[in-house]
PDB file of C-alpha atoms and ligand atoms in Angstrom:
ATOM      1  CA  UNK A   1       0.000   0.000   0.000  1.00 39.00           C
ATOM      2  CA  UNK A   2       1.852   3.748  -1.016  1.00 44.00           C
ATOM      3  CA  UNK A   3       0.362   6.481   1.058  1.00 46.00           C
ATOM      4  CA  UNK A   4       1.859   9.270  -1.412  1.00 54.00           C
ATOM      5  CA  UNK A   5       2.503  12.811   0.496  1.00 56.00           C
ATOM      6  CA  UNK A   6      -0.563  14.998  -0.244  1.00 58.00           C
ATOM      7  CA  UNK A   7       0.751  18.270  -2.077  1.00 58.00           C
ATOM      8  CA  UNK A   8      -2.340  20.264   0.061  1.00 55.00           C
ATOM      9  CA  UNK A   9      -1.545  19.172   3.357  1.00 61.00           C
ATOM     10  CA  UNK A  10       2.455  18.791   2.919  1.00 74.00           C
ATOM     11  CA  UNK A  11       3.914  21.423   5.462  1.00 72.00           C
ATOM     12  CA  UNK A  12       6.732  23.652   4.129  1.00 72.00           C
ATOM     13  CA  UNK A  13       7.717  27.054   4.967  1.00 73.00           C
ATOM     14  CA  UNK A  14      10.885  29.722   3.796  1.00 76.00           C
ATOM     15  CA  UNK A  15      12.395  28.078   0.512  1.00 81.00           C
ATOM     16  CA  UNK A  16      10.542  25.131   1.077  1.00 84.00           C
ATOM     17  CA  UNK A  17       7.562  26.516   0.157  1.00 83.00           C
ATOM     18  CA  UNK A  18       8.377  27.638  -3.314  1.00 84.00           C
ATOM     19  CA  UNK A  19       9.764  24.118  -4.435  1.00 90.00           C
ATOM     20  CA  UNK A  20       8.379  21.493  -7.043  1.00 94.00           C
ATOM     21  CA  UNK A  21       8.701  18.440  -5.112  1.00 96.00           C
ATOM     22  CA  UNK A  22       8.603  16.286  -7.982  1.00 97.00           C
ATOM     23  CA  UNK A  23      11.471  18.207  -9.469  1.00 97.00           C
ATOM     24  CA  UNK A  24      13.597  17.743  -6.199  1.00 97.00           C
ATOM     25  CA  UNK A  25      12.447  14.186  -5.745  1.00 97.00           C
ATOM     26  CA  UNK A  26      14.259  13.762  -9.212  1.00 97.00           C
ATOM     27  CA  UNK A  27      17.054  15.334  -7.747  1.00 96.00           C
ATOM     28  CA  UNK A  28      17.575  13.462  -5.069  1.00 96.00           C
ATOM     29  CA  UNK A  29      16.729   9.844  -5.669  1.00 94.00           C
ATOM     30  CA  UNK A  30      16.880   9.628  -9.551  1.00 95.00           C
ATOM     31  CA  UNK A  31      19.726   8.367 -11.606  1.00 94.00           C
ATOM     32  CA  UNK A  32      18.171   7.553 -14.709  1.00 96.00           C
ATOM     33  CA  UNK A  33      21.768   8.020 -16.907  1.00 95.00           C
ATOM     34  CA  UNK A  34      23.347   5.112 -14.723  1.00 92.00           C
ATOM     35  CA  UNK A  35      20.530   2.667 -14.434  1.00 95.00           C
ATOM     36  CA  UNK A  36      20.311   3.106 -18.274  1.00 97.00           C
ATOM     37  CA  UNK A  37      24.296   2.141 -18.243  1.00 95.00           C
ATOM     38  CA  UNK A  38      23.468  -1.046 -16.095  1.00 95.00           C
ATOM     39  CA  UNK A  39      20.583  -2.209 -18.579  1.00 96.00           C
ATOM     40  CA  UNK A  40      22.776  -1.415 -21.555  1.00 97.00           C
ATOM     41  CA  UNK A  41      25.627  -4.003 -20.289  1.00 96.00           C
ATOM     42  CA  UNK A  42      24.025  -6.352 -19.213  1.00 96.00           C
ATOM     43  CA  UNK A  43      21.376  -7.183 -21.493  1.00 97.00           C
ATOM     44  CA  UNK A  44      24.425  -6.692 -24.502  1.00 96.00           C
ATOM     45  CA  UNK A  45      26.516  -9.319 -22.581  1.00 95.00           C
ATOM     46  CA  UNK A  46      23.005 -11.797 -22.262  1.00 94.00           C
ATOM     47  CA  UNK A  47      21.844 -11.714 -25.815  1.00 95.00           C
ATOM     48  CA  UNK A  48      24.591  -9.719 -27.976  1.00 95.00           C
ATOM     49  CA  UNK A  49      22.383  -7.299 -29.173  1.00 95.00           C
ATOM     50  CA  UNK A  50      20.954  -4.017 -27.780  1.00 95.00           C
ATOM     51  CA  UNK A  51      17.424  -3.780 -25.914  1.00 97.00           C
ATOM     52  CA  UNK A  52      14.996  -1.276 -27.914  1.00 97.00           C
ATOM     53  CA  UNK A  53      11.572  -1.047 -25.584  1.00 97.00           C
ATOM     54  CA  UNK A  54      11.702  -0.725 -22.111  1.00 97.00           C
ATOM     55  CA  UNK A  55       8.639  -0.593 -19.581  1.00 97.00           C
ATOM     56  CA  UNK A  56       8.950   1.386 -16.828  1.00 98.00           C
ATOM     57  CA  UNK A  57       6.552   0.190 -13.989  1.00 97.00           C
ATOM     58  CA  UNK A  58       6.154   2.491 -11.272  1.00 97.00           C
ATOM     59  CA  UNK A  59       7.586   5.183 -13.464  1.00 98.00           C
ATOM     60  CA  UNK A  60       6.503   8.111 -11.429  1.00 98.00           C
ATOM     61  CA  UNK A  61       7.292  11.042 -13.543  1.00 98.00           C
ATOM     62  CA  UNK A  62       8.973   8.775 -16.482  1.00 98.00           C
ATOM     63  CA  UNK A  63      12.145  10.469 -16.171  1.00 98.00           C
ATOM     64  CA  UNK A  64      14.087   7.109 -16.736  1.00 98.00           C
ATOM     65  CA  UNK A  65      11.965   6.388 -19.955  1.00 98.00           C
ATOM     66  CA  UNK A  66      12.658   9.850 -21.527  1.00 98.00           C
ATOM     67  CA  UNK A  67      16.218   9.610 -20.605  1.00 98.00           C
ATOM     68  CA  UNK A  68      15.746   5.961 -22.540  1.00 98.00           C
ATOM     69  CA  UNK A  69      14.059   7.087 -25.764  1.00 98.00           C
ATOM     70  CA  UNK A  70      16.434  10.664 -25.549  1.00 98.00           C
ATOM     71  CA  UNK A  71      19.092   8.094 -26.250  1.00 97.00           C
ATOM     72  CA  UNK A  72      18.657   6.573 -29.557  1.00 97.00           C
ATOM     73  CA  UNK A  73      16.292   7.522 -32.462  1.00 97.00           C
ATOM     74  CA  UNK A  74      14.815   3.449 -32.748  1.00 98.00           C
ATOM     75  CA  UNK A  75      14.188   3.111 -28.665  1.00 98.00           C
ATOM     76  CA  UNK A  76      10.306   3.335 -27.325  1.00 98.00           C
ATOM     77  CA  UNK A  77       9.282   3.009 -23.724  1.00 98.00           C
ATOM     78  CA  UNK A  78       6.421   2.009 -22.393  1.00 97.00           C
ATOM     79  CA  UNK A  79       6.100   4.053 -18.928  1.00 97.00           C
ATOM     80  CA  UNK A  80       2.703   2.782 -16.258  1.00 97.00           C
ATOM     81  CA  UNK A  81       2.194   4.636 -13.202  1.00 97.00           C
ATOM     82  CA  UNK A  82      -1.223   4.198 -10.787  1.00 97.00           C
ATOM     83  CA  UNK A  83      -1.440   8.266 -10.342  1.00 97.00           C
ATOM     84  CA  UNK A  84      -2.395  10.883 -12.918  1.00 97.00           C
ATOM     85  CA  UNK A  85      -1.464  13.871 -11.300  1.00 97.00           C
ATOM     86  CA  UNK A  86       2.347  12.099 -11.172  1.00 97.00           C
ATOM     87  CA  UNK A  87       1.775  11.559 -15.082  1.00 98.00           C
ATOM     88  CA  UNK A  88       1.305  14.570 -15.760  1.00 98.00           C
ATOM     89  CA  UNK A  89       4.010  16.215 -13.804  1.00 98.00           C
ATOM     90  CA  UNK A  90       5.961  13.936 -16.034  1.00 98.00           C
ATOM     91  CA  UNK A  91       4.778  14.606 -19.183  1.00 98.00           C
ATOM     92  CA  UNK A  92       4.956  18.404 -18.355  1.00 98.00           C
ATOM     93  CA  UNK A  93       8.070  18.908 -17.167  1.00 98.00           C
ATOM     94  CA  UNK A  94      10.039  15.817 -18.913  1.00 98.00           C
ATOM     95  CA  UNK A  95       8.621  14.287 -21.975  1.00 98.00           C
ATOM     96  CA  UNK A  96       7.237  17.658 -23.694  1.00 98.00           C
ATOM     97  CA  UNK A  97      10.269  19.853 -22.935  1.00 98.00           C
ATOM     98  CA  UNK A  98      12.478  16.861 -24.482  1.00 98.00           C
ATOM     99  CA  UNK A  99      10.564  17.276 -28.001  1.00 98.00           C
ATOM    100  CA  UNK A 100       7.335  15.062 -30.257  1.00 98.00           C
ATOM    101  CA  UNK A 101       9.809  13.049 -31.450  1.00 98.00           C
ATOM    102  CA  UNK A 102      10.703  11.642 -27.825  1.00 98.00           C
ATOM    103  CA  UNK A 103       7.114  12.364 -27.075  1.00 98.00           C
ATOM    104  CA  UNK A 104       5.523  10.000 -29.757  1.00 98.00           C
ATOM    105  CA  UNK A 105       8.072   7.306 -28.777  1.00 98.00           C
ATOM    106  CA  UNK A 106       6.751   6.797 -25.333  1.00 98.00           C
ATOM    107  CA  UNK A 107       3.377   5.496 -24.182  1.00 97.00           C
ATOM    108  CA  UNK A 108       2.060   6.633 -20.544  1.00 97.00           C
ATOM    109  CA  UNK A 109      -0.208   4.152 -19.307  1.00 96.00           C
ATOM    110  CA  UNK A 110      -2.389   5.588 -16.251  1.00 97.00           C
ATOM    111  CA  UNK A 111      -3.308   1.815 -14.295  1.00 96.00           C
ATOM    112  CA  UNK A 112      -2.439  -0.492 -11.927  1.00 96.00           C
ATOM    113  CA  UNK A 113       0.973  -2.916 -12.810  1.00 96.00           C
ATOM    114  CA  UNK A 114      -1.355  -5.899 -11.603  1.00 95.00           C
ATOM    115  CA  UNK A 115      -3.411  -5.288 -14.123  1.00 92.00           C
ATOM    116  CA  UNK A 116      -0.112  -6.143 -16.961  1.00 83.00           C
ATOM    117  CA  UNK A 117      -1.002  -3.808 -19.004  1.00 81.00           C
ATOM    118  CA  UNK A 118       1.445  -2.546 -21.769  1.00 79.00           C
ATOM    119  CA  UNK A 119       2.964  -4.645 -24.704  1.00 87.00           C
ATOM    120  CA  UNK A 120       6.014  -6.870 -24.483  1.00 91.00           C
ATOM    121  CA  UNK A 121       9.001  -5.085 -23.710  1.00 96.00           C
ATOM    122  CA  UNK A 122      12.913  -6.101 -24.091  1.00 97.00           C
ATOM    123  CA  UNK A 123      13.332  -5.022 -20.295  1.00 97.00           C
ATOM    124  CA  UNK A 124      10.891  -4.507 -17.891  1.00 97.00           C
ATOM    125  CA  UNK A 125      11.815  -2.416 -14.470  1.00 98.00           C
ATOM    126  CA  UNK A 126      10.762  -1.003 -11.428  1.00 98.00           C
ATOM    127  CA  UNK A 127      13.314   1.402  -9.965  1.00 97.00           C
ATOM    128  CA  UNK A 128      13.655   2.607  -6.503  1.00 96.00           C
ATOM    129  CA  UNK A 129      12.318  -0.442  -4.612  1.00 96.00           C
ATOM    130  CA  UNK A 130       8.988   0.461  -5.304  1.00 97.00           C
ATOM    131  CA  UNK A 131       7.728  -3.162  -5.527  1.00 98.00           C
ATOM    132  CA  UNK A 132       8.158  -2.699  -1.643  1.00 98.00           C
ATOM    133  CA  UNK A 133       4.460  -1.188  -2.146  1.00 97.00           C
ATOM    134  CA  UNK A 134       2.960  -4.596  -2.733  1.00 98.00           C
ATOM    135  CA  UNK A 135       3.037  -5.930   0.512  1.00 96.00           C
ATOM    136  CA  UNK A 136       1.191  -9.583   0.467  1.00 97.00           C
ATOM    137  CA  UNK A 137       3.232 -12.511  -1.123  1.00 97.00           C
ATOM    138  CA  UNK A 138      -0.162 -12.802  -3.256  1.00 98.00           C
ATOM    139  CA  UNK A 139       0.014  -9.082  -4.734  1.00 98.00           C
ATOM    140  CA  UNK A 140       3.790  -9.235  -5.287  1.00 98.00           C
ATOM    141  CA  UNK A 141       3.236 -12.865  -7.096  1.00 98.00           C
ATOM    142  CA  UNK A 142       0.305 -11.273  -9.170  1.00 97.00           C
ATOM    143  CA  UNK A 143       2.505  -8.832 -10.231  1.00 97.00           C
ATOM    144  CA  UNK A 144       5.615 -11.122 -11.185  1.00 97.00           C
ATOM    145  CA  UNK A 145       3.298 -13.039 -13.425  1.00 96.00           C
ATOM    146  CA  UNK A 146       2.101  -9.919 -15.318  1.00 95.00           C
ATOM    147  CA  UNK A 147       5.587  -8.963 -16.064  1.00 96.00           C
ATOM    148  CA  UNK A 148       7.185 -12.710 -16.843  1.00 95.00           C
ATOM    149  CA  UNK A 149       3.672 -12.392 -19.181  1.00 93.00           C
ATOM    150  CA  UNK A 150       4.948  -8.765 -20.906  1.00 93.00           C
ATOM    151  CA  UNK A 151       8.404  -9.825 -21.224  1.00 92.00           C
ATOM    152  CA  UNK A 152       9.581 -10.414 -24.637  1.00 78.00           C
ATOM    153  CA  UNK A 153      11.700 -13.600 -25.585  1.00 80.00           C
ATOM    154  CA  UNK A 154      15.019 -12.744 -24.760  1.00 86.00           C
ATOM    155  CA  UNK A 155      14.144  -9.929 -22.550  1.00 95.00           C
ATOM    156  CA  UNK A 156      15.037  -8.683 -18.736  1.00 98.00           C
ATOM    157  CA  UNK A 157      13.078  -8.029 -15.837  1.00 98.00           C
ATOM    158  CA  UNK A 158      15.088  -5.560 -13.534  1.00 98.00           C
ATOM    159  CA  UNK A 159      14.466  -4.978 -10.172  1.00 98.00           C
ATOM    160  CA  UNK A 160      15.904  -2.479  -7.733  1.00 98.00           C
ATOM    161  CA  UNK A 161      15.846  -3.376  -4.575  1.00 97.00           C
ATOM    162  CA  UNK A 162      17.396  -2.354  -0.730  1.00 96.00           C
ATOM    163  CA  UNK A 163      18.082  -3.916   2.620  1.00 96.00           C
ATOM    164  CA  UNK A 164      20.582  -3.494   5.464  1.00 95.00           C
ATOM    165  CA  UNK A 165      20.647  -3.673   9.305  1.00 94.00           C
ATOM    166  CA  UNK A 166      19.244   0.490   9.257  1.00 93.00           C
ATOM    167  CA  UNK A 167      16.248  -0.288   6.701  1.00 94.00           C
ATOM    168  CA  UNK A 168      14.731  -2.127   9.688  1.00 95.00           C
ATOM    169  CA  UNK A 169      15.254   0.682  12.561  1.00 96.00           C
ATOM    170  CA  UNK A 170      13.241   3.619  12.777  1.00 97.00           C
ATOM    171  CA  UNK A 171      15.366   7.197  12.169  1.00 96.00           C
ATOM    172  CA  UNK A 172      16.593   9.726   9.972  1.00 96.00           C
ATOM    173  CA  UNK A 173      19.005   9.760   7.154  1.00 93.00           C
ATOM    174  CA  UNK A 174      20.886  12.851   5.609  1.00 95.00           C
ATOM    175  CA  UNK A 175      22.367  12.869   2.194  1.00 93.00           C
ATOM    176  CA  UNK A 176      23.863  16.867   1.418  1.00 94.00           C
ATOM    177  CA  UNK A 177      22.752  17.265  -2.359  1.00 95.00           C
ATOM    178  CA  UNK A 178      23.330  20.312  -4.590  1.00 94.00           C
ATOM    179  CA  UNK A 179      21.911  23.023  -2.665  1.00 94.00           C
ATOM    180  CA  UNK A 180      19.307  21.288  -0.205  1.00 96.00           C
ATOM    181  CA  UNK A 181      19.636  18.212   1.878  1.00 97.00           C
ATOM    182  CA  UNK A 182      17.718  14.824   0.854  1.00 96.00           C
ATOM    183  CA  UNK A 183      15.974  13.161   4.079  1.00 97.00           C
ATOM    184  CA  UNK A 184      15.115   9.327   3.946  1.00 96.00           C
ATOM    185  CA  UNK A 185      13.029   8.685   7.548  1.00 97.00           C
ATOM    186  CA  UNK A 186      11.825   5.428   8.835  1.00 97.00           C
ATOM    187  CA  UNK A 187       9.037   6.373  10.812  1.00 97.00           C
ATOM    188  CA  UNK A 188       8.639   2.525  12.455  1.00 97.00           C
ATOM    189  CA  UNK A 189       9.106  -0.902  11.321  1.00 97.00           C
ATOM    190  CA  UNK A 190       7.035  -3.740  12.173  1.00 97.00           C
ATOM    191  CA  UNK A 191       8.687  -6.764  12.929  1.00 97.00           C
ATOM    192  CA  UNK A 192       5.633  -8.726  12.569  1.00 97.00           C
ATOM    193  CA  UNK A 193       4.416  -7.810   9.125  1.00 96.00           C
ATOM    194  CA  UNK A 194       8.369  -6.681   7.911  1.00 97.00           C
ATOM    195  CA  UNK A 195       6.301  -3.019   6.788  1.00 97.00           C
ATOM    196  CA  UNK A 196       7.362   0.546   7.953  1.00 97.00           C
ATOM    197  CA  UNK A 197       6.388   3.975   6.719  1.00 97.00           C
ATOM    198  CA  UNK A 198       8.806   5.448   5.277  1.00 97.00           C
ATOM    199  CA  UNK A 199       8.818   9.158   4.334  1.00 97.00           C
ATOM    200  CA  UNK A 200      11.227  11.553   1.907  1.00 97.00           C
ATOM    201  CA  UNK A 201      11.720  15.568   3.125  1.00 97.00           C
ATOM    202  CA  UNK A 202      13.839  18.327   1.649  1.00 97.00           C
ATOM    203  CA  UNK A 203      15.711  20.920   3.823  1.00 96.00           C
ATOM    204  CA  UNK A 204      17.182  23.971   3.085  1.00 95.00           C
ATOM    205  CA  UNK A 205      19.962  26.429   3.446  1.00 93.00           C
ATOM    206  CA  UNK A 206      17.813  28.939   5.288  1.00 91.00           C
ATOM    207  CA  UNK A 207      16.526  26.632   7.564  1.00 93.00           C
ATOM    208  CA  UNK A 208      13.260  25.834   5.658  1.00 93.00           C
ATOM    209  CA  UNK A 209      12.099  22.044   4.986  1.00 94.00           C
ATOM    210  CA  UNK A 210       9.494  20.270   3.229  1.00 95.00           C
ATOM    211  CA  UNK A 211       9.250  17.433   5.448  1.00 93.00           C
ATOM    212  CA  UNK A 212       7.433  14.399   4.700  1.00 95.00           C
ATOM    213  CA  UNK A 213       6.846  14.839   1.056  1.00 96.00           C
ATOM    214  CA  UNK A 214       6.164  11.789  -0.138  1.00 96.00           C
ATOM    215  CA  UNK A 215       5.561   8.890   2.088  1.00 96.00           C
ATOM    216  CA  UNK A 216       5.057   5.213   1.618  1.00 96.00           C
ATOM    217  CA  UNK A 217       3.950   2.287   3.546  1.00 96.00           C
ATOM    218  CA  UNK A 218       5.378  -0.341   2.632  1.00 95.00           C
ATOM    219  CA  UNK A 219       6.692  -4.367   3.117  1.00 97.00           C
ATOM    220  CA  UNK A 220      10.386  -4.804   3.332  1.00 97.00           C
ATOM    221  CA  UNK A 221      11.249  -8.120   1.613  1.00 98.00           C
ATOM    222  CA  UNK A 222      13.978 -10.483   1.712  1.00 97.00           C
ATOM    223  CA  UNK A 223      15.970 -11.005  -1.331  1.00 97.00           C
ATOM    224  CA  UNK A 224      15.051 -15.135  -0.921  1.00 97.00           C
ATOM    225  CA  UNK A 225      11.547 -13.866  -0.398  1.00 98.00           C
ATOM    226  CA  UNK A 226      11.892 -12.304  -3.664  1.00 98.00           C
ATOM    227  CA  UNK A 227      13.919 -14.996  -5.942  1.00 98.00           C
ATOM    228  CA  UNK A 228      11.536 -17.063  -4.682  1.00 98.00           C
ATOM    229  CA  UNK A 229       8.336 -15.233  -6.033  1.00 98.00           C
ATOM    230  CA  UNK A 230      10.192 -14.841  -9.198  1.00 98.00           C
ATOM    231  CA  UNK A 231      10.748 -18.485  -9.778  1.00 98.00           C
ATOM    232  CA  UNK A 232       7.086 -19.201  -9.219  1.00 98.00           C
ATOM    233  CA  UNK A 233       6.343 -16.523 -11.902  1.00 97.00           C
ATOM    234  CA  UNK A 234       7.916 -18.693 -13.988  1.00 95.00           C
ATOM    235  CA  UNK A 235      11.643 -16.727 -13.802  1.00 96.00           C
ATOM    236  CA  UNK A 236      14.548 -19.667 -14.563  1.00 95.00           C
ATOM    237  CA  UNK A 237      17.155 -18.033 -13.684  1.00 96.00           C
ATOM    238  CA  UNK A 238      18.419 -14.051 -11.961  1.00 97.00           C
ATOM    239  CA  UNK A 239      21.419 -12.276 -11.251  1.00 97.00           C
ATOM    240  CA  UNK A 240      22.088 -10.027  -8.499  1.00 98.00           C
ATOM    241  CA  UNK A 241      24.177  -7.003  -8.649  1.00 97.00           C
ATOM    242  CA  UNK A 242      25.396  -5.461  -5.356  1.00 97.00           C
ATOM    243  CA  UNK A 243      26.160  -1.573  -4.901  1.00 96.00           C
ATOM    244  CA  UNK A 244      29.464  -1.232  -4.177  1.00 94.00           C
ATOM    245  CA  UNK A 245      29.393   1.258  -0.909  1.00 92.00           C
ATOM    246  CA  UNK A 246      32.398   4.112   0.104  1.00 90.00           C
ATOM    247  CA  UNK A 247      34.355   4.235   3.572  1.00 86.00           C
ATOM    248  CA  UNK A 248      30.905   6.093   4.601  1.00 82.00           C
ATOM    249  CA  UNK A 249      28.753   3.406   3.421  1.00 80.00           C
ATOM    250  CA  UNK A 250      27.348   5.567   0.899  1.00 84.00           C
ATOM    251  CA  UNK A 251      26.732   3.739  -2.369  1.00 86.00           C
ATOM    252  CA  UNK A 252      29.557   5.115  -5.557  1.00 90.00           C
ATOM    253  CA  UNK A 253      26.907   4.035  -8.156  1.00 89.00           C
ATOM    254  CA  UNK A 254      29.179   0.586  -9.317  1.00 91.00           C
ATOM    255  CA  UNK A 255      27.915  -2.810  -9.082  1.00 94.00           C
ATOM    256  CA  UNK A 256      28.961  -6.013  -9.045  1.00 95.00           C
ATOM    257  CA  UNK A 257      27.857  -9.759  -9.154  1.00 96.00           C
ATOM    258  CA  UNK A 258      27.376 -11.341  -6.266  1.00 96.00           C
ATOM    259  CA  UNK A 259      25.930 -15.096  -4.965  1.00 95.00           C
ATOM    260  CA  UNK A 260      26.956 -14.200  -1.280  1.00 95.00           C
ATOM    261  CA  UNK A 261      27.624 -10.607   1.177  1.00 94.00           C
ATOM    262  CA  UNK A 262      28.399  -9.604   4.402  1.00 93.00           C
ATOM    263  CA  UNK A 263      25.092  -7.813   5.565  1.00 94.00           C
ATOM    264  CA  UNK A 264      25.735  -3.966   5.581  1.00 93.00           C
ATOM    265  CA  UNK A 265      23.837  -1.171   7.281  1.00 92.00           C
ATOM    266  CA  UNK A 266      22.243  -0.151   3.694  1.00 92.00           C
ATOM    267  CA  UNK A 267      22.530  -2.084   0.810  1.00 96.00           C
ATOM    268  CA  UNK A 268      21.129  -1.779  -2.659  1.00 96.00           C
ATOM    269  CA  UNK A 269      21.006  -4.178  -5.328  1.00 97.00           C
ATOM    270  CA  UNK A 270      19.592  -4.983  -9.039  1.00 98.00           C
ATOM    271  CA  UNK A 271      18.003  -8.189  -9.473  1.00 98.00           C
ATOM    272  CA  UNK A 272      17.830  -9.237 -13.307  1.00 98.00           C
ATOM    273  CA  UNK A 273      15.823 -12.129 -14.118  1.00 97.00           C
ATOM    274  CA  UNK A 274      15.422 -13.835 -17.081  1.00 95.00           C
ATOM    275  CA  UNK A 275      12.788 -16.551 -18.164  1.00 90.00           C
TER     276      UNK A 275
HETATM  277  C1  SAM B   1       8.745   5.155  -5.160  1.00 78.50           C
HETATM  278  S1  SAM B   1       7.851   5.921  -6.515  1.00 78.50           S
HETATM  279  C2  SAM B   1       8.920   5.427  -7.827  1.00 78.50           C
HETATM  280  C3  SAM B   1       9.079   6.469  -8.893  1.00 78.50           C
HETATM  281  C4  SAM B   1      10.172   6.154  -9.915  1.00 78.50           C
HETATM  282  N1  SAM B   1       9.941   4.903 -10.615  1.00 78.50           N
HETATM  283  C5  SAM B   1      11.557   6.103  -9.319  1.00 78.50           C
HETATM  284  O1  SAM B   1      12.351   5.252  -9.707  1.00 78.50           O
HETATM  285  O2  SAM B   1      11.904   6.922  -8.475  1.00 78.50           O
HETATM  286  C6  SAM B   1       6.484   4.838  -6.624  1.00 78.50           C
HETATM  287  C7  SAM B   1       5.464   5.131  -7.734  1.00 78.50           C
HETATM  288  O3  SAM B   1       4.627   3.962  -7.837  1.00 78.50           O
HETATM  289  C8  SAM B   1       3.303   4.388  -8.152  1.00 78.50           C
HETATM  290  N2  SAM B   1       2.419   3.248  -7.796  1.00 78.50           N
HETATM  291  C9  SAM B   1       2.048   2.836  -6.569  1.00 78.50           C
HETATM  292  N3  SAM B   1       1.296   1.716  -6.638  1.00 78.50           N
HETATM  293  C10 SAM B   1       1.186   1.426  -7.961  1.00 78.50           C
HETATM  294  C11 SAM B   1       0.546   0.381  -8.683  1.00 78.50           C
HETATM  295  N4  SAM B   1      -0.142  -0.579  -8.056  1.00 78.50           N
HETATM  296  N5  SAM B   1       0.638   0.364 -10.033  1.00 78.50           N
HETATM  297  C12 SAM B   1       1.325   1.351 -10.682  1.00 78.50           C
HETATM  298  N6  SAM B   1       1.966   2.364 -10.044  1.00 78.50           N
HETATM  299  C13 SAM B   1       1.897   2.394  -8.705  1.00 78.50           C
HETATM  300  C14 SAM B   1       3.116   5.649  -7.360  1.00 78.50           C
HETATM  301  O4  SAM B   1       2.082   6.445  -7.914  1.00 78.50           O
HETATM  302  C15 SAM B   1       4.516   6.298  -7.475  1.00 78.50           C
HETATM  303  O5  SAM B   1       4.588   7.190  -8.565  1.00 78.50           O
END
């Protein structure tokens, strides 16, 4: 279940109040250039070829599919999101400003990923753990089976995923961005259900915030939990590629593949599964 921030009753005040959130959401959990990198490699190393479609799922404002299509004149993406006002932000601020040609290569598809919507795609991806919002074993199966179903022979379905000894303790996390401060807070964790709410704020150099601008509840699943659920979707085989982390345990962006780790307080991986 997401329980997105609601832009009417978000608080904000000083330079807080006169910022997008969308836009600085973007900014400070988006990297759309090196997730595009990832999918490049290693679906050129599986098949020898290059991927051409991609579906986003979860694609919030489709920054990641008009990065994708920006790219090359023959790619298309197919980019599903639940909410229309997040669609729109995204075909406002991204997908017009980038041109009709990028435009008429991307189809935004207002529904529900358990629905499978959308035709077959070479790669198929949810970014930014956002799976974590289907939080029954029956949901999350429902929705494996839609994508196995949308995935194209020889495709890719990419998951991004996180974990660590902090994603189960309730607190707040500072990253310093370019001119404002990105805050990931775990309001509580349930032990019992493995779900927490979990919100994202934006502070300021004058002291303002936007606290609490968008927040999800969500179920924090095990990477077994997961393989598992993808097997029964009819997945043969996955990959997992860790984030490699610095001295600060902040993640550098590089990946590697992994069968076995050392927990860590934060961890983030791609899972890439293949039929
Ligand atoms: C964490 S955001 C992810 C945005 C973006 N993909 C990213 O990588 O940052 C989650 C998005 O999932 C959407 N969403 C939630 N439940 C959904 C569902 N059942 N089907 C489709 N989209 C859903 C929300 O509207 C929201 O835009």
């Amino acid at each position: 279940m997401v329980e997105e921030g609601n832009p009417d009753t978000i608080a904000a005040d000083g330079q807080a109040m006169n910022i997008d959130r969308h836009e600085f959401y973007q900014k400070a959990v988006q990297y759309p250039a090196s997730d595009i990198d990832i999918f490049l490699e290693v679906y050129q190393k599986e098949y020898g070829r290059e991927p051409l479609v991609i579906r986003e799922d979860f694609c919030g404002t489709a920054l990641l599919s008009t990065i994708w299509v920006s790219g090359d004149r023959a790619r298309r993406a197919i980019a599903i999101d639940i909410d229309q006002e997040t669609l729109d932000w995204g075909l406002a601020h991204n997908i017009q400003p980038a041109g009709s040609d990028v435009e008429g290569r991307i189809e935004l598809i207002q529904a529900d990923v358990l629905e499978g919507e959308g035709p077959p795609a070479d790669i198929i991806c949810a970014m930014n753990f956002s799976f974590n919002i289907l939080d029954t074993r029956e949901k999350l199966l429902r929705y494996f089976t839609a994508a196995r179903q949308s995935v194209a022979d020889g495709g890719l379905f990419i998951l991004e995923m996180f974990g660590g000894t902090e994603a189960i303790v309730a607190g707040i996390e500072d990253r310093e961005k370019e001119g404002f401060t990105y805050r990931w807070e775990t309001e509580w964790f349930d032990p019992i259900t493995n779900t927490a709410r979990c919100h994202i704020g934006f502070l300021f150099p004058d002291g303002s915030s936007m606290e609490r601008a968008f927040s999800y509840d969500w179920r924090l699943w095990s990477l077994p939990e997961v393989t598992d659920l993808l097997r029964d979707a009819g997945f043969g085989s996955w990959r997992i590629f860790w984030e490699e982390v610095d001295d600060d345990g902040a993640g550098t962006g590089e990946y590697r593949e992994t069968t076995g780790e050392e927990n860590q307080e934060t961890w983030i991986v791609y899972i890439v599964a293949k039929v």
